[in-house]
Coordinates of C-alpha atoms in Angstrom, one line a residue:
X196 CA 4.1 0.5 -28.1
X197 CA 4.9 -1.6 -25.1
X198 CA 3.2 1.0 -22.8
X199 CA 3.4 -1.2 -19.4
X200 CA 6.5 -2.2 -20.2
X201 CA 8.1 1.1 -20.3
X202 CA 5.9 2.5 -17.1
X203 CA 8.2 -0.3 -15.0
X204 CA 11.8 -0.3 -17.1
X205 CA 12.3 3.4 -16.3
X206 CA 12.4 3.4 -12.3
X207 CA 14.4 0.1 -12.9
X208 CA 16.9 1.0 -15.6
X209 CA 17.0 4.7 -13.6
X210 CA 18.0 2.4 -10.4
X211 CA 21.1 1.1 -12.0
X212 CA 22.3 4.1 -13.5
X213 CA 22.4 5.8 -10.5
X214 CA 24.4 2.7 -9.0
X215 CA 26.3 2.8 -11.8
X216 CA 27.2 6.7 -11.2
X217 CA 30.8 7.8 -9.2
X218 CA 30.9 7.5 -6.1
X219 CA 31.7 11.3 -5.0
X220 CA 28.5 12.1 -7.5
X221 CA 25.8 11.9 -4.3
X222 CA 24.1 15.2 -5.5
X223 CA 24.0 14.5 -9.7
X224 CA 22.7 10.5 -8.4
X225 CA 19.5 12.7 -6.7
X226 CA 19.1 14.5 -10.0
X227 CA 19.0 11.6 -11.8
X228 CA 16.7 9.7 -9.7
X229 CA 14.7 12.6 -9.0
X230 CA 14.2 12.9 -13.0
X231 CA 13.5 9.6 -13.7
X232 CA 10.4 9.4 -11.2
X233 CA 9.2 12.5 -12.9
X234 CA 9.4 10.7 -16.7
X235 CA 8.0 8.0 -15.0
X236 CA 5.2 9.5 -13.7
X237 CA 4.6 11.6 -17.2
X238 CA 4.4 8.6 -18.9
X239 CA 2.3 6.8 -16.2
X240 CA -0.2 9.5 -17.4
X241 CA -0.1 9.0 -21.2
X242 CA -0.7 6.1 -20.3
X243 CA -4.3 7.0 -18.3
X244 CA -5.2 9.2 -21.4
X245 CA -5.3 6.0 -23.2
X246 CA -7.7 4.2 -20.9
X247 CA -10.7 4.1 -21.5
X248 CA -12.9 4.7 -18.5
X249 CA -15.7 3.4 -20.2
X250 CA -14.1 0.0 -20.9
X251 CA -14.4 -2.9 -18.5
X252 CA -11.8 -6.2 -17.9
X253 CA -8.2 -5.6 -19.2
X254 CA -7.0 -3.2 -21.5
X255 CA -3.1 -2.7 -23.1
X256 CA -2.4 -5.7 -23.1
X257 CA 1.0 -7.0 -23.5
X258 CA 1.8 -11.0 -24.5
X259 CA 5.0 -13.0 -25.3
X260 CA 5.9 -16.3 -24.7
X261 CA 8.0 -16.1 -22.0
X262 CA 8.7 -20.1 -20.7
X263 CA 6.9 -22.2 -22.6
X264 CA 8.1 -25.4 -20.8
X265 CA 5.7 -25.0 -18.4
X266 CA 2.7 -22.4 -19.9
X267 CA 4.9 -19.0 -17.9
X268 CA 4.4 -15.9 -20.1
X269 CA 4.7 -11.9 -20.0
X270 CA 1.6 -11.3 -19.6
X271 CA 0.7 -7.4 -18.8
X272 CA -2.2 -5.7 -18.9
X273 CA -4.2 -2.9 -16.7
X274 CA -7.9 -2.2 -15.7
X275 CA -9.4 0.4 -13.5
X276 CA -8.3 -0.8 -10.1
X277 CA -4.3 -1.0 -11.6
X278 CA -4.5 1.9 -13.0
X279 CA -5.4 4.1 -9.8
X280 CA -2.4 2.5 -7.7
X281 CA -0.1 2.7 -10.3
X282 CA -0.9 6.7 -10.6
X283 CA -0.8 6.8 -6.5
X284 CA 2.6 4.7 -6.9
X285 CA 4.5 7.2 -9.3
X286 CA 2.7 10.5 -7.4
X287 CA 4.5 9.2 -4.0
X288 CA 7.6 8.4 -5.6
X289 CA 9.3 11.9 -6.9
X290 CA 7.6 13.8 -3.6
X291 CA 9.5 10.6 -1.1
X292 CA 12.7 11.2 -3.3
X293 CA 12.3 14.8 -2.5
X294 CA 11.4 14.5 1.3
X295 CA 14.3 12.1 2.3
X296 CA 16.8 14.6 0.4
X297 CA 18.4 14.7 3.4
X298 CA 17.7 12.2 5.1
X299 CA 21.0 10.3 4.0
X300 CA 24.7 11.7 3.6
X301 CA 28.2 10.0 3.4
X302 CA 29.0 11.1 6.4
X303 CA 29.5 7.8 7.9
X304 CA 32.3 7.4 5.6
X305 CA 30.3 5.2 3.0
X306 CA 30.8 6.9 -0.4
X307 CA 28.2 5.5 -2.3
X308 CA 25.3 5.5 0.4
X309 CA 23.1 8.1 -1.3
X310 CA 23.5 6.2 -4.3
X311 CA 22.2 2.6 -2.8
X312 CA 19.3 5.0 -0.7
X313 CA 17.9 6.1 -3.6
X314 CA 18.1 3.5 -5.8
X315 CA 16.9 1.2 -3.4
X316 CA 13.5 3.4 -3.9
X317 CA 13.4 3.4 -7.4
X318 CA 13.8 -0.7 -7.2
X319 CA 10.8 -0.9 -5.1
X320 CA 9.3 1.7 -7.5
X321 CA 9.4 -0.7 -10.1
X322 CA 8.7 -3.8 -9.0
X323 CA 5.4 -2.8 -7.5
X324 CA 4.4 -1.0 -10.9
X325 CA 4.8 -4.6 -12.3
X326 CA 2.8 -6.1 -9.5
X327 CA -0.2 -4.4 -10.4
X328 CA -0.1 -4.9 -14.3
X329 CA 1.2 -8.4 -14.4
X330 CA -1.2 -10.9 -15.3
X331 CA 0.5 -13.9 -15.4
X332 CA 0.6 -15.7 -11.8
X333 CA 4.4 -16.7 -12.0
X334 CA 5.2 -13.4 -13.1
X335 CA 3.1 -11.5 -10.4
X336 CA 5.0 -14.0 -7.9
X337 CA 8.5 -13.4 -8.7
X338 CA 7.8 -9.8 -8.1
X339 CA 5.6 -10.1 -5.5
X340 CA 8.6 -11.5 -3.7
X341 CA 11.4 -9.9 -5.3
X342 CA 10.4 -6.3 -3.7
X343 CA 11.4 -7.5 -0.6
X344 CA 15.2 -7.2 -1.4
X345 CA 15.2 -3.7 -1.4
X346 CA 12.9 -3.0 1.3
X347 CA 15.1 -5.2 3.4
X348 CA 18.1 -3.4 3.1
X349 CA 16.0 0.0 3.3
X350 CA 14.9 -0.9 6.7
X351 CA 18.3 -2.4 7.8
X352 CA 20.7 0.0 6.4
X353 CA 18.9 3.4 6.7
X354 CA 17.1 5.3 9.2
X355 CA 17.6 6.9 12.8
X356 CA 17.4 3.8 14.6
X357 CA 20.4 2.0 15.9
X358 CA 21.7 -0.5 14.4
X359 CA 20.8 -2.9 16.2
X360 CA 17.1 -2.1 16.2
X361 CA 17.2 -2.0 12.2
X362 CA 18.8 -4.8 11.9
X363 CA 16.2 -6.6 13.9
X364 CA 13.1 -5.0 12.1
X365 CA 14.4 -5.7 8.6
X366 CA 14.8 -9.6 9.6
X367 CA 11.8 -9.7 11.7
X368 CA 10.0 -7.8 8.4
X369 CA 11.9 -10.1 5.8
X370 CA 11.0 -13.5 7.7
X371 CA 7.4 -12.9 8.0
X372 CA 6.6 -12.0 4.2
X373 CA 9.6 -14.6 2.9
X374 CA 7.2 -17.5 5.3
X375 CA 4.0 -15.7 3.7
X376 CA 5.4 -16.3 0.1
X377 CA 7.1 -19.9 0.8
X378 CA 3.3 -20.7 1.3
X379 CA 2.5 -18.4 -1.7
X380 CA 4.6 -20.9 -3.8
X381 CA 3.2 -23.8 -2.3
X382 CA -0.4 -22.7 -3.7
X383 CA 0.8 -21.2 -7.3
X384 CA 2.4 -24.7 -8.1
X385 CA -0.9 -26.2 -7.0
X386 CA -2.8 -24.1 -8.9
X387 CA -0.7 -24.6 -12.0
X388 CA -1.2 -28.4 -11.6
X389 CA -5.1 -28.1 -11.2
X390 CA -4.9 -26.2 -14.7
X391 CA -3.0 -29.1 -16.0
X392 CA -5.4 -31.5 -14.7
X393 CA -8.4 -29.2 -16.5
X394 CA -6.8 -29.2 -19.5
X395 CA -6.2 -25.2 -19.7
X396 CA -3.2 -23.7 -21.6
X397 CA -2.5 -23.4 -25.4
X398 CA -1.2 -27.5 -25.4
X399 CA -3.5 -27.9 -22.7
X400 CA -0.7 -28.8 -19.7
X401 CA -1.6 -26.1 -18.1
X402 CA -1.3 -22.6 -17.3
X403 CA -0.2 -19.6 -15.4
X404 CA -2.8 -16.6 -17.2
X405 CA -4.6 -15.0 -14.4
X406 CA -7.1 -14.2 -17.4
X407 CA -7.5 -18.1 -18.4
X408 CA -7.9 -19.6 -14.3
X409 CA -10.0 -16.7 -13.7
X410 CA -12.2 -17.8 -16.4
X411 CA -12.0 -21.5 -15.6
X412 CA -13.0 -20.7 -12.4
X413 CA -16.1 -18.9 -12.7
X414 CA -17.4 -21.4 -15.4
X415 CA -16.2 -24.0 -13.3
X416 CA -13.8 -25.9 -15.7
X417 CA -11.2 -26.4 -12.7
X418 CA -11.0 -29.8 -12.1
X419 CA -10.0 -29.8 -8.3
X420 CA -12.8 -30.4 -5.4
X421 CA -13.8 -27.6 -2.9
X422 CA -11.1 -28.5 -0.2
X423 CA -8.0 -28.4 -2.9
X424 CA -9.2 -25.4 -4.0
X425 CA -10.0 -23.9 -0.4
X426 CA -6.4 -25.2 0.4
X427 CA -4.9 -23.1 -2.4
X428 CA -6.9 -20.1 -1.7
X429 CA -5.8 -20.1 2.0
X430 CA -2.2 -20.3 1.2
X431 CA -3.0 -17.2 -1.4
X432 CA -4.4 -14.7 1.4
X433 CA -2.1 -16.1 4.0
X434 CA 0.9 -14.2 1.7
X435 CA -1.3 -11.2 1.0
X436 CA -2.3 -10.8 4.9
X437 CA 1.3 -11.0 5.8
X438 CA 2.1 -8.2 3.1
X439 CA -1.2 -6.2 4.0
X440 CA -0.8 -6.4 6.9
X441 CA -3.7 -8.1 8.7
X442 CA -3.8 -9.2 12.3
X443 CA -2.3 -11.2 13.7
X444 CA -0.4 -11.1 11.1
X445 CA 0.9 -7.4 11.7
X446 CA 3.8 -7.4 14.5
X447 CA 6.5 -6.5 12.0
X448 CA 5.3 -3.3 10.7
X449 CA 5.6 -1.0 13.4
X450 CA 9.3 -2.0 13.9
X451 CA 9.9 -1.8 10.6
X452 CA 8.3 1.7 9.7
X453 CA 10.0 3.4 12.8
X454 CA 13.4 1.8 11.8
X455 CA 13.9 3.4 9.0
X456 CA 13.5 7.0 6.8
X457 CA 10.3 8.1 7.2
X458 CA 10.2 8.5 3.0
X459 CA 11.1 4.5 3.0
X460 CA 8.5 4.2 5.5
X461 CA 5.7 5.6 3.5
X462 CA 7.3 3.9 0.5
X463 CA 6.2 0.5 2.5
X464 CA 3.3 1.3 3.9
X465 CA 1.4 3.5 1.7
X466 CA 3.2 2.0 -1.7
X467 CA 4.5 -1.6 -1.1
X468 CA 1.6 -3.1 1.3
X469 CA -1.3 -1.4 -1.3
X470 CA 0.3 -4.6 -3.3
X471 CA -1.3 -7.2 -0.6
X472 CA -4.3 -5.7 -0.3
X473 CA -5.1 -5.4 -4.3
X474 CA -3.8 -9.4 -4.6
X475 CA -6.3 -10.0 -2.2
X476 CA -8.8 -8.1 -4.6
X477 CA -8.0 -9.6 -8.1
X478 CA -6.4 -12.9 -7.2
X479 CA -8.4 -14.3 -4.1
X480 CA -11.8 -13.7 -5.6
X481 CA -11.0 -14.0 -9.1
X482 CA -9.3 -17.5 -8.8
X483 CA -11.1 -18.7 -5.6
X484 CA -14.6 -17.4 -5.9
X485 CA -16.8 -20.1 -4.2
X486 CA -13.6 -19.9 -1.5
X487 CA -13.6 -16.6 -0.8
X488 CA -17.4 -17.1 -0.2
X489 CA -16.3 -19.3 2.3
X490 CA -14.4 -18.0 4.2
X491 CA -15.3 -14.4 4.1
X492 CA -17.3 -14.3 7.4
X493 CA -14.1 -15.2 8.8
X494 CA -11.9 -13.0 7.0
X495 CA -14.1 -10.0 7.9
X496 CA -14.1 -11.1 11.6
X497 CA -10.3 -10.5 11.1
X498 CA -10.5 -7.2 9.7
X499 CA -12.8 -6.2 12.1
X500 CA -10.1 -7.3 14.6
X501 CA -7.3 -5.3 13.1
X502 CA -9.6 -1.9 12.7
X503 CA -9.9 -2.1 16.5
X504 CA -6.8 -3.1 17.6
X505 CA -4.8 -1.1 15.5
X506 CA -6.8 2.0 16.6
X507 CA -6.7 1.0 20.4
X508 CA -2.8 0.7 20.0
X509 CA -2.4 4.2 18.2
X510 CA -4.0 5.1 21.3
X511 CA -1.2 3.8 23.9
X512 CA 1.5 4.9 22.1
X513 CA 4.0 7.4 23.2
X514 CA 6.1 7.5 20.0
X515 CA 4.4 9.6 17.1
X516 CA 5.7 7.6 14.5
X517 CA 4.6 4.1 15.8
X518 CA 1.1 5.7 16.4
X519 CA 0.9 6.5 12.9
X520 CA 2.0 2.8 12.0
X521 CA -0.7 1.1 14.3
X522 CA -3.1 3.5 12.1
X523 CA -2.1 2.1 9.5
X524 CA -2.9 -1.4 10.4
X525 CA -6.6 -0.3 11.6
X526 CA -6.9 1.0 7.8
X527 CA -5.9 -2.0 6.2
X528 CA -8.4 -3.5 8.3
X529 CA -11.0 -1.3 6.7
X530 CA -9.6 -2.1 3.2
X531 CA -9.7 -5.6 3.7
X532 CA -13.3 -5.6 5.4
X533 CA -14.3 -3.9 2.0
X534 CA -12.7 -6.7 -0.2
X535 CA -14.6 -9.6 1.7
X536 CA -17.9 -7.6 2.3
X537 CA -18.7 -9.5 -1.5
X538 CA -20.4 -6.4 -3.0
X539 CA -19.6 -3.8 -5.2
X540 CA -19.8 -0.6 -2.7
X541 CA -17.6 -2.1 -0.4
X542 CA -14.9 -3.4 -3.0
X543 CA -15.5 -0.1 -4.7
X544 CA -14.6 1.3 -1.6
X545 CA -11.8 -0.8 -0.3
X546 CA -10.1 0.3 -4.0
X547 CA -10.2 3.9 -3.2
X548 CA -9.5 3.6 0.3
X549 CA -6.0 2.0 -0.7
X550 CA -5.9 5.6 -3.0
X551 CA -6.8 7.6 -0.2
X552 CA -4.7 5.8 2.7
X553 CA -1.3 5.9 0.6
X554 CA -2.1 10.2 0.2
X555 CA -3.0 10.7 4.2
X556 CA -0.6 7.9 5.3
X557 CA 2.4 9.9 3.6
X558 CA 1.1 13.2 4.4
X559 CA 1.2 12.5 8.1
X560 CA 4.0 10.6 8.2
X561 CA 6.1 12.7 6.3
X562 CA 5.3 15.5 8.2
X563 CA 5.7 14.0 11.8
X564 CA 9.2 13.0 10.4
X565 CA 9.8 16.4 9.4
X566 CA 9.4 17.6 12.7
X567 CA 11.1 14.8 14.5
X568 CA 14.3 15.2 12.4
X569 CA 14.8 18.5 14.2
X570 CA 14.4 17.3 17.6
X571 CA 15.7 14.1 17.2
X572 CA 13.3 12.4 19.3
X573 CA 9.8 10.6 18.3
X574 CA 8.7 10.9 21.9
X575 CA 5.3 12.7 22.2
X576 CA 6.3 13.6 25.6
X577 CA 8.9 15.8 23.9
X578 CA 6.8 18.2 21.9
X579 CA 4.6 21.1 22.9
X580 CA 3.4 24.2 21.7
X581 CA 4.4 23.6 18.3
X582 CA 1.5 25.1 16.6
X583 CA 2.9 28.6 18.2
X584 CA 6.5 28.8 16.8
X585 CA 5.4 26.3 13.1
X586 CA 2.2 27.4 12.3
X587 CA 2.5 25.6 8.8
X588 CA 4.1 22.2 10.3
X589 CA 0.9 22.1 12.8
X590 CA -1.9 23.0 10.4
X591 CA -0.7 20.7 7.9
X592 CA -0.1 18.0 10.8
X593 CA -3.8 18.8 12.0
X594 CA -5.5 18.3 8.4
X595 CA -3.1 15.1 7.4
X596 CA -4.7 14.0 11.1
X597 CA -8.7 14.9 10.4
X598 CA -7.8 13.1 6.2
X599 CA -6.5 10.0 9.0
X600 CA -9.8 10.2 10.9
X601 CA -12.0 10.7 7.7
X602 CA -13.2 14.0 8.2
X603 CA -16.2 14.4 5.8
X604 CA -14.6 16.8 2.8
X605 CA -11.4 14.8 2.8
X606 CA -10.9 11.9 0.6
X607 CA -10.8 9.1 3.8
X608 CA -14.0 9.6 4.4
X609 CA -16.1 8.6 1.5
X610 CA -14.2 5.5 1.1
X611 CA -14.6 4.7 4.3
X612 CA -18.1 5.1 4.3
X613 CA -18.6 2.9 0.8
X614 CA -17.1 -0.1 2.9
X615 CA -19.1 0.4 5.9
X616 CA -22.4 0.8 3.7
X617 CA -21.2 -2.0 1.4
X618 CA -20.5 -4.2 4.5
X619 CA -23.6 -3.7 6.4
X620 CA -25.6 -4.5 4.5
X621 CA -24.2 -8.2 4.0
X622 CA -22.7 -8.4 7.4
X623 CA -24.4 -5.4 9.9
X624 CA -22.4 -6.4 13.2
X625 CA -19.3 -6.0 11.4
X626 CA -19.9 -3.3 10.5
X627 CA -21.5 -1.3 13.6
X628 CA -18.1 -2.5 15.3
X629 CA -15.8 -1.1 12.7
X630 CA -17.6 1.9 13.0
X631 CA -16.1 2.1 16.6
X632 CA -12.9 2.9 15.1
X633 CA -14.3 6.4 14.1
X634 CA -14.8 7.2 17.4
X635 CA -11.0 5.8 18.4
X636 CA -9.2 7.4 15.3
X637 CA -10.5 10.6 16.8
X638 CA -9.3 10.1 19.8
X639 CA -5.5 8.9 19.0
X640 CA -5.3 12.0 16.3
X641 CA -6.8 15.2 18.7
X642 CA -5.4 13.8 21.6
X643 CA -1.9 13.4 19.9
X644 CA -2.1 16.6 18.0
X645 CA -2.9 18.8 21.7
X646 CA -0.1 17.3 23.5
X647 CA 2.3 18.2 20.6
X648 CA 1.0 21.4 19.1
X649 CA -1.0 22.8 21.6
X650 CA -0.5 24.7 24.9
X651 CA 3.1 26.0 25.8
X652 CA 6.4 24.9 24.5
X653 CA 7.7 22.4 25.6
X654 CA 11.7 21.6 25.6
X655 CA 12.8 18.0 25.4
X656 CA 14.3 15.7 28.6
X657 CA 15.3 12.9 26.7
X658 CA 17.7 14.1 24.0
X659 CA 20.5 16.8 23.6
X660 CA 18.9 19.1 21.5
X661 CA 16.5 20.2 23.7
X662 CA 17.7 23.8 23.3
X663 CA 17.2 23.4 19.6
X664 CA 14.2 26.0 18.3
X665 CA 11.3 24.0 16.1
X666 CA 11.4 25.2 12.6
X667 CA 8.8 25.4 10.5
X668 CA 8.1 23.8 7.1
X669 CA 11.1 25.1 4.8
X670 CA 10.4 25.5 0.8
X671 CA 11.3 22.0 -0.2
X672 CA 9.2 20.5 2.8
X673 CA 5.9 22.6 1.9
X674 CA 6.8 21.4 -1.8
X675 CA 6.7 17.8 -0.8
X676 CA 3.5 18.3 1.4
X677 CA 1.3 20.8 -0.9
X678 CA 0.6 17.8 -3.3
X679 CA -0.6 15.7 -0.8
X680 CA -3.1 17.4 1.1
X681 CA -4.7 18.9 -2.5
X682 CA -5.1 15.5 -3.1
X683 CA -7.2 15.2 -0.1
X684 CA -8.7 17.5 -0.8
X685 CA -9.4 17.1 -4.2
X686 CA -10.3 13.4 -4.0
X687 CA -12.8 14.2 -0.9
X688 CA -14.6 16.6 -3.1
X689 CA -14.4 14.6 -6.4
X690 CA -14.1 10.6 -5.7
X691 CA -15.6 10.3 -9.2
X692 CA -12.0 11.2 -10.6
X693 CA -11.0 8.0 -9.2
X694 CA -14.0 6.2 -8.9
X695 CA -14.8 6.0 -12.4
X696 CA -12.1 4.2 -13.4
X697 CA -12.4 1.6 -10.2
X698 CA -16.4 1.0 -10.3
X699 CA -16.0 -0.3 -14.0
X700 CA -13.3 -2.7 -12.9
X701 CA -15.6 -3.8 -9.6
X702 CA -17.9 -4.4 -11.8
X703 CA -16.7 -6.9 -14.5
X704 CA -15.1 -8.9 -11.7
X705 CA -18.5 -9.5 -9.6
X706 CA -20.1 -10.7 -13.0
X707 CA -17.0 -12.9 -13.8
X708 CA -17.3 -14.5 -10.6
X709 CA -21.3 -14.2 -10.5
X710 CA -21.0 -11.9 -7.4
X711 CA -24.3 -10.3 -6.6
X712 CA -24.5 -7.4 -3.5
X713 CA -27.6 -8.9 -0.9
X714 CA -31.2 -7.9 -2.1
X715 CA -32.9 -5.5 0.3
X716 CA -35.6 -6.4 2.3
X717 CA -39.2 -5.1 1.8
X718 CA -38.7 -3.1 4.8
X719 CA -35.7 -1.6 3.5
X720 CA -37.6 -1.3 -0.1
X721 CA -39.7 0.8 1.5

């Protein structure tokens, strides 16, 4: 049974049929797509209950010869790390689907909107369920780069922006990651003609198997000197810190997440950038090991960059929806400061912090944009007293804001202490000053949440609903937003659920790539 292939040929055959569906069919296309992220997510389960947990390095593996010219194949298989995205991936699916169920209609005269909307979502859906089984470097490429389609026309064509302003953000968004994987290709030729050089492949002119280089590189059978190889690395990350995003490589997501739905939004930020930051994970070290040694003082002197900046921005913004998008850069900080921290607690960490962002990310998100769609204004200036006349919206907006902060008991927080841990104790000023960012994210969240919920209610001066009442959370909203914070809940309580799947994959990586974590000193023995 081609189990991986299945997982990413349902959102992506379920992504035509609704396109394929009559026009004046808006509500039966929802149905449809609705149903197919549900199968897609049951089977994204059978296919956990076959993984073992115990089990390190790849498991259900999948191999044909795809183009043998040149060494390509489909090559799919999953390990621990895969496996926890790909369940985050098809849990966020079905409950976006159902939170932007409004959010686009034909009113504007286009018959068939609804229909491109949503299967717009399930093409991303797809291709990032490839991204993290595919094991084959040309094959992760083409997908890697191919997601971009539909995100571009999510960002351009939908959303409460003008037009204008999407239109900008999508190209701003497109240009940045198409540069990123122009330099991308650059690098996976290289690489492919380095495994040509050493000989790797079945004929031995070379290869594309992530499983093969990654071997060649640890035993060091790649015949290419340090610099080629630090070259190649360098054009790697330079892709996956556009995608992350990583500063300074960054100014495009905040456009693009306010330009659009807020379910697109989340599908970006908490579904579609989790793809840079994991390619950062199995493809940086496990290709460039002695490079990502390298250069990861610098790399972590980045991250520590973006955790401060991105919290200090959230901090100066007066748009709710942009704070939440300069969080989200201070957290991908975090994630990448884990990766290049070289040991297992922060890596182990940075995994399940991409878990635990992609949950609090969409749970705050979606519920700001709940309560923005009623008001029509993102201004925080426009909001007050919220928590009196919603009680539901603001509670759920306050814990989706402490999950943000990584209140201890939601599932942020013990992520975020395994990368601090794991990063101190190889590089200790790093990590003091990331730390600072707890102090910030407090901050941005409790002084955001008492302007908005607290004190008396406040009626808007910049729009012309400002006589409209706030609603609270209807059925289908507390439906969409119920799963989420039991996550975080769940996850804060029991990392282990996700954690033993993720450890076992840490751990066969570090050995392949003779990764040790910094002995401790005798003071610190004792």
């Amino acid at each position: 049974m081609p189990w991986l292939t299945v997982l990413w040929l349902l959102p992506a055959v379920a992504s035509l049929v609704v396109m394929l569906m009559p026009a004046g069919r808006s509500e039966n296309a929802k149905h449809v797509a609705f149903g197919a992220s549900i199968l897609t997510l049951v089977w994204a389960v059978i296919v956990a209950t076959r993984f073992s947990s115990d089990g390190r390095g790849f498991q259900l593996v999948e191999d044909v010869s795809w183009i043998p010219a040149f060494g390509a194949r489909y090559t799919l298989a999953l390990d621990g790390i895969g496996l926890v995205l790909i369940l985050l991936t098809v849990v966020l699916t079905p409950i976006l689907l159902l939170a932007g169920w409004r959010d686009v209609s034909t009113a504007s005269g286009h018959a068939r909107r609804t229909h491109i909307y949503i299967a717009l979502m399930l093409a991303v859906e797809a291709m990032v369920l490839m991204s993290f089984v595919a094991t084959d470097v040309l094959l992760f490429y083409i997908f890697f780069e191919a997601m971009l389609v539909p995100m571009y026309f999510l960002i351009g064509g939908f959303g409460p922006a003008e037009e204008r302003v999407r239109s900008r953000a999508a190209v701003k968004f497109l240009l940045y990651n198409l540069f990123g994987g122009l330099i991308m290709m650059a690098s996976v030729i290289g690489l492919y003609v380095v495994s040509a050089r050493s000989g790797l492949g079945p004929d031995g002119n070379g290869t594309f198997s992530f499983i093969d280089l990654s071997d060649a590189a640890a035993t060091g059978r790649l015949d290419a000197s340090s610099t080629t190889l630090n070259v190649l690395f360098l054009g790697f990350l330079f892709a996956f810190a556009v995608k992350a995003p990583l500063w300074p490589l960054h100014t495009w997501l905040p456009d693009a997440a306010v330009s659009t739905t807020p379910a697109a939004a989340v599908m970006m930020m908490a579904v579609m950038d989790k793809v840079g930051t994991f390619a950062m994970l199995r493809f940086c070290l496990g290709l460039f090991p002695e490079s990502a040694e390298t250069f990861a003082p610098w790399i972590s002197a980045l991250a520590v960059v973006s955790v401060v900046y991105g919290a200090i921005c959230a901090i100066g913004q007066r748009d709710v929806m942009r704070l939440i998008a300069y969080t989200s850069i201070s957290h991908f900080g975090f994630i990448v400061l884990g990766v290049f921290a070289l040991t297992s607690q922060g890596q182990s960490g940075s995994a399940l912090y991409m878990v635990n962002h992609g949950l609090s990310t969409a749970a705050l998100f979606l519920i700001a944009g709940f309560l923005v769609s009623q008001r029509g204004s993102a201004l925080i200036a426009d909001y007050g007293g919220v928590q009196k006349i919603a009680p539901i919206l603001a509670g759920t907006f306050l814990v989706a804001g402490m999950a943000t902060l990584s209140l201890p008991g939601l599932a942020p927080f013990v992520s975020e202490f395994l990368v601090i841990i794991g990063t101190f104790t190889r590089y200790p000023v790093a990590a003091i000053i990331a730390s600072i960012a707890l102090v910030l994210s407090a901050m941005y969240i409790l002084w955001t949440y008492q302007r908005m919920m607290g004190g008396p209610e406040r009626k808007s001066v910049t729009v012309d609903q400002s006589d409209a009442p706030i609603r609270d959370l209807d059925l289908r909203q507390k439906v969409v937003v119920a799963p989420l914070l039991i996550g975080l809940l769940v996850l804060g309580f029991f990392p282990r659920l996700a954690l033993d799947y993720i450890n076992p994959a840490v751990e066969h990586q570090a050995h392949q790539v003779e990764q040790h974590d910094p002995a401790p000193t005798a003071e610190e023995a004792r």
